[in-house]
Each structure stands twice: as C-alpha cells, then as structure tokens.
Amino acid sequence: MCIYTGRGEILVLIIRERATLEQVELMLQTLRVYIKVAVDIERGILAGGGEKHAFCEAALLEDGSKQRDIWGADWTPFNQSIAYESIINIRPSQNNRSMLIQDPAIKERVKKITQELIGGYEPEFR
C-alpha cells in the first residue's frame, strides 16, 4: 500500500490486496459518501481516494501501471454500488468515446477487482 499525501492529508491509497475497513474509511475522507477509484485491470490493483480520478490514475502510473489498463469508477460502500463514469475513461484510441466505460468485459473486470479489494464494508463515521 502506498499513501500519497498533500497538504498533510491522505489523498490516495494504492490497494494491492484486500483492504481493511480502516483503509476504506481513509479513502472516504475526501468525499464522505463515495470513493473515486482508478483500477488497473491487468495488474488487478486499484488506487482510491482523493477528489479526482486523475489523482488515482497518476498514483497508478507512478507505480508502474500502463495508462491503457487504467479505468475510472466510483465506489459507494454504503450500498455496494459502482458507477463506471470518469473523464479518464474517454479514449477514442481504445474505442471508448464516452466518460462511461463502454466495453462490458472491461466493466466486469473493474467491478470484480473493486469488489474483491474494497467491497463488503459498511464504514461508520465517527
């Protein structure tokens, strides 16, 4: 796990194996209701937290991911739902001309990795 900080606060965590409840709560600190994630569908890891998917994408790129393998989504732990919309998903070179992930196979991989790494928790705010 890597922690990227800015102005003294945690922005993004890279999750390589099942996250703890504490890690999920840390990723929720910025937006409180949902977590912005970027998922590397080839490496099976994700970066989550922060204000923008681009921050998560940058963390993964710095960690060695390839941009073509990174897809953005939002994870809402309170109802275990995922939204496949992010500006980082716009990539005509990969036949994705929308903020929404168009390819059902890519959507499924993003969902599976997200659920395996950060799904199943119901965080409590203190």
PDB file of C-alpha atoms in Angstrom:
ATOM      1  CA  MET A   1       0.000   0.000   0.000  1.00  0.00           C
ATOM      2  CA  CYS A   2       1.258   3.474  -0.856  1.00  0.00           C
ATOM      3  CA  ILE A   3      -0.030   6.664   0.674  1.00  0.00           C
ATOM      4  CA  TYR A   4       0.174   9.877  -1.327  1.00  0.00           C
ATOM      5  CA  THR A   5      -0.113  12.995   0.744  1.00  0.00           C
ATOM      6  CA  GLY A   6      -0.709  16.626   0.020  1.00  0.00           C
ATOM      7  CA  ARG A   7      -1.210  19.457   2.461  1.00  0.00           C
ATOM      8  CA  GLY A   8      -0.929  16.975   5.328  1.00  0.00           C
ATOM      9  CA  GLU A   9      -3.882  14.791   4.344  1.00  0.00           C
ATOM     10  CA  ILE A  10      -4.192  11.397   2.734  1.00  0.00           C
ATOM     11  CA  LEU A  11      -5.284  11.694  -0.857  1.00  0.00           C
ATOM     12  CA  VAL A  12      -4.885   8.288  -2.484  1.00  0.00           C
ATOM     13  CA  LEU A  13      -4.183   4.752  -1.333  1.00  0.00           C
ATOM     14  CA  ILE A  14      -2.954   2.047  -3.685  1.00  0.00           C
ATOM     15  CA  ILE A  15      -4.646  -1.214  -2.758  1.00  0.00           C
ATOM     16  CA  ARG A  16      -2.888  -4.416  -3.867  1.00  0.00           C
ATOM     17  CA  GLU A  17      -4.683  -6.891  -1.616  1.00  0.00           C
ATOM     18  CA  ARG A  18      -7.917  -6.873   0.342  1.00  0.00           C
ATOM     19  CA  ALA A  19      -8.255  -3.502   2.066  1.00  0.00           C
ATOM     20  CA  THR A  20      -9.040  -3.133   5.734  1.00  0.00           C
ATOM     21  CA  LEU A  21     -12.053  -1.219   6.996  1.00  0.00           C
ATOM     22  CA  GLU A  22      -9.633   1.482   8.175  1.00  0.00           C
ATOM     23  CA  GLN A  23      -8.237   1.863   4.645  1.00  0.00           C
ATOM     24  CA  VAL A  24     -11.736   2.151   3.184  1.00  0.00           C
ATOM     25  CA  GLU A  25     -12.578   4.826   5.752  1.00  0.00           C
ATOM     26  CA  LEU A  26      -9.378   6.707   4.865  1.00  0.00           C
ATOM     27  CA  MET A  27     -10.335   6.686   1.186  1.00  0.00           C
ATOM     28  CA  LEU A  28     -13.779   8.027   2.141  1.00  0.00           C
ATOM     29  CA  GLN A  29     -12.347  11.029   3.993  1.00  0.00           C
ATOM     30  CA  THR A  30     -12.349  13.340   0.982  1.00  0.00           C
ATOM     31  CA  LEU A  31     -15.832  12.812  -0.474  1.00  0.00           C
ATOM     32  CA  ARG A  32     -17.520  11.090   2.533  1.00  0.00           C
ATOM     33  CA  VAL A  33     -20.187   9.266   0.500  1.00  0.00           C
ATOM     34  CA  TYR A  34     -18.228   7.507  -2.237  1.00  0.00           C
ATOM     35  CA  ILE A  35     -14.666   6.744  -3.285  1.00  0.00           C
ATOM     36  CA  LYS A  36     -13.131   7.738  -6.601  1.00  0.00           C
ATOM     37  CA  VAL A  37     -11.121   4.779  -7.874  1.00  0.00           C
ATOM     38  CA  ALA A  38      -8.826   4.017 -10.778  1.00  0.00           C
ATOM     39  CA  VAL A  39      -8.491   0.313 -11.462  1.00  0.00           C
ATOM     40  CA  ASP A  40      -5.599  -1.336 -13.291  1.00  0.00           C
ATOM     41  CA  ILE A  41      -7.415  -4.235 -14.918  1.00  0.00           C
ATOM     42  CA  GLU A  42      -4.191  -6.015 -15.900  1.00  0.00           C
ATOM     43  CA  ARG A  43      -2.389  -5.822 -12.546  1.00  0.00           C
ATOM     44  CA  GLY A  44      -5.569  -6.331 -10.514  1.00  0.00           C
ATOM     45  CA  ILE A  45      -4.942  -3.346  -8.243  1.00  0.00           C
ATOM     46  CA  LEU A  46      -6.664  -0.040  -7.620  1.00  0.00           C
ATOM     47  CA  ALA A  47      -5.973   3.414  -6.301  1.00  0.00           C
ATOM     48  CA  GLY A  48      -8.743   5.100  -4.343  1.00  0.00           C
ATOM     49  CA  GLY A  49      -9.487   8.360  -2.597  1.00  0.00           C
ATOM     50  CA  GLY A  50      -8.894  11.984  -3.382  1.00  0.00           C
ATOM     51  CA  GLU A  51     -11.009  14.474  -5.253  1.00  0.00           C
ATOM     52  CA  LYS A  52     -10.369  13.343  -8.829  1.00  0.00           C
ATOM     53  CA  HIS A  53      -9.946  10.100 -10.707  1.00  0.00           C
ATOM     54  CA  ALA A  54      -6.861  11.711 -12.243  1.00  0.00           C
ATOM     55  CA  PHE A  55      -5.128  11.653  -8.836  1.00  0.00           C
ATOM     56  CA  CYS A  56      -5.751   7.908  -8.602  1.00  0.00           C
ATOM     57  CA  GLU A  57      -4.620   7.393 -12.183  1.00  0.00           C
ATOM     58  CA  ALA A  58      -1.419   9.372 -11.518  1.00  0.00           C
ATOM     59  CA  ALA A  59      -0.637   7.224  -8.467  1.00  0.00           C
ATOM     60  CA  LEU A  60      -1.013   4.047 -10.523  1.00  0.00           C
ATOM     61  CA  LEU A  61       1.100   5.425 -13.377  1.00  0.00           C
ATOM     62  CA  GLU A  62       3.827   6.338 -10.906  1.00  0.00           C
ATOM     63  CA  ASP A  63       3.574   2.795  -9.537  1.00  0.00           C
ATOM     64  CA  GLY A  64       4.214   1.273 -12.968  1.00  0.00           C
ATOM     65  CA  SER A  65       0.744   0.823 -14.458  1.00  0.00           C
ATOM     66  CA  LYS A  66       0.108   1.464 -18.148  1.00  0.00           C
ATOM     67  CA  GLN A  67      -2.479   4.113 -18.955  1.00  0.00           C
ATOM     68  CA  ARG A  68      -4.388   1.830 -21.344  1.00  0.00           C
ATOM     69  CA  ASP A  69      -5.039  -0.560 -18.433  1.00  0.00           C
ATOM     70  CA  ILE A  70      -6.432   2.053 -16.012  1.00  0.00           C
ATOM     71  CA  TRP A  71     -10.161   2.751 -15.849  1.00  0.00           C
ATOM     72  CA  GLY A  72     -12.045   5.145 -13.563  1.00  0.00           C
ATOM     73  CA  ALA A  73     -15.138   4.459 -11.478  1.00  0.00           C
ATOM     74  CA  ASP A  74     -16.864   5.496  -8.250  1.00  0.00           C
ATOM     75  CA  TRP A  75     -17.451   3.022  -5.418  1.00  0.00           C
ATOM     76  CA  THR A  76     -20.226   3.633  -2.883  1.00  0.00           C
ATOM     77  CA  PRO A  77     -19.613   1.320   0.076  1.00  0.00           C
ATOM     78  CA  PHE A  78     -22.914   2.115   1.788  1.00  0.00           C
ATOM     79  CA  ASN A  79     -24.909   0.282  -0.880  1.00  0.00           C
ATOM     80  CA  GLN A  80     -22.025  -1.605  -2.552  1.00  0.00           C
ATOM     81  CA  SER A  81     -22.641   0.064  -5.913  1.00  0.00           C
ATOM     82  CA  ILE A  82     -20.305   1.111  -8.680  1.00  0.00           C
ATOM     83  CA  ALA A  83     -20.612   3.839 -11.315  1.00  0.00           C
ATOM     84  CA  TYR A  84     -18.393   3.496 -14.371  1.00  0.00           C
ATOM     85  CA  GLU A  85     -18.119   7.185 -15.252  1.00  0.00           C
ATOM     86  CA  SER A  86     -14.912   9.204 -15.310  1.00  0.00           C
ATOM     87  CA  ILE A  87     -13.201  11.654 -17.588  1.00  0.00           C
ATOM     88  CA  ILE A  88     -10.139   9.372 -17.617  1.00  0.00           C
ATOM     89  CA  ASN A  89     -12.258   6.816 -19.492  1.00  0.00           C
ATOM     90  CA  ILE A  90     -12.500   8.992 -22.606  1.00  0.00           C
ATOM     91  CA  ARG A  91     -10.064   7.364 -25.008  1.00  0.00           C
ATOM     92  CA  PRO A  92     -11.018   7.138 -28.662  1.00  0.00           C
ATOM     93  CA  SER A  93      -7.853   5.117 -29.380  1.00  0.00           C
ATOM     94  CA  GLN A  94      -9.421   2.280 -27.355  1.00  0.00           C
ATOM     95  CA  ASN A  95     -12.879   2.797 -28.864  1.00  0.00           C
ATOM     96  CA  ASN A  96     -14.237   4.423 -25.690  1.00  0.00           C
ATOM     97  CA  ARG A  97     -15.544   7.831 -26.700  1.00  0.00           C
ATOM     98  CA  SER A  98     -17.550   8.434 -23.541  1.00  0.00           C
ATOM     99  CA  MET A  99     -16.905   9.038 -19.864  1.00  0.00           C
ATOM    100  CA  LEU A 100     -18.772   5.752 -19.311  1.00  0.00           C
ATOM    101  CA  ILE A 101     -16.891   2.502 -19.826  1.00  0.00           C
ATOM    102  CA  GLN A 102     -18.439   1.098 -22.997  1.00  0.00           C
ATOM    103  CA  ASP A 103     -16.940  -2.409 -23.133  1.00  0.00           C
ATOM    104  CA  PRO A 104     -18.916  -4.866 -20.948  1.00  0.00           C
ATOM    105  CA  ALA A 105     -15.801  -7.011 -20.387  1.00  0.00           C
ATOM    106  CA  ILE A 106     -13.837  -4.035 -19.048  1.00  0.00           C
ATOM    107  CA  LYS A 107     -16.782  -3.037 -16.845  1.00  0.00           C
ATOM    108  CA  GLU A 108     -16.898  -6.538 -15.398  1.00  0.00           C
ATOM    109  CA  ARG A 109     -13.159  -6.552 -14.655  1.00  0.00           C
ATOM    110  CA  VAL A 110     -13.379  -3.141 -12.960  1.00  0.00           C
ATOM    111  CA  LYS A 111     -16.325  -4.361 -10.875  1.00  0.00           C
ATOM    112  CA  LYS A 112     -14.683  -7.649  -9.901  1.00  0.00           C
ATOM    113  CA  ILE A 113     -11.389  -6.051  -8.831  1.00  0.00           C
ATOM    114  CA  THR A 114     -13.157  -3.264  -6.924  1.00  0.00           C
ATOM    115  CA  GLN A 115     -15.462  -5.677  -5.092  1.00  0.00           C
ATOM    116  CA  GLU A 116     -12.598  -8.005  -4.212  1.00  0.00           C
ATOM    117  CA  LEU A 117     -10.321  -5.244  -2.916  1.00  0.00           C
ATOM    118  CA  ILE A 118     -12.662  -2.770  -1.191  1.00  0.00           C
ATOM    119  CA  GLY A 119     -16.164  -4.274  -1.312  1.00  0.00           C
ATOM    120  CA  GLY A 120     -18.159  -5.678   1.570  1.00  0.00           C
ATOM    121  CA  TYR A 121     -17.500  -2.953   4.112  1.00  0.00           C
ATOM    122  CA  GLU A 122     -20.082  -0.690   5.691  1.00  0.00           C
ATOM    123  CA  PRO A 123     -17.992   2.154   7.134  1.00  0.00           C
ATOM    124  CA  GLU A 124     -19.135   4.155  10.117  1.00  0.00           C
ATOM    125  CA  PHE A 125     -18.361   7.819  10.520  1.00  0.00           C
ATOM    126  CA  ARG A 126     -17.147   8.913  13.914  1.00  0.00           C
TER     127      ARG A 126
END
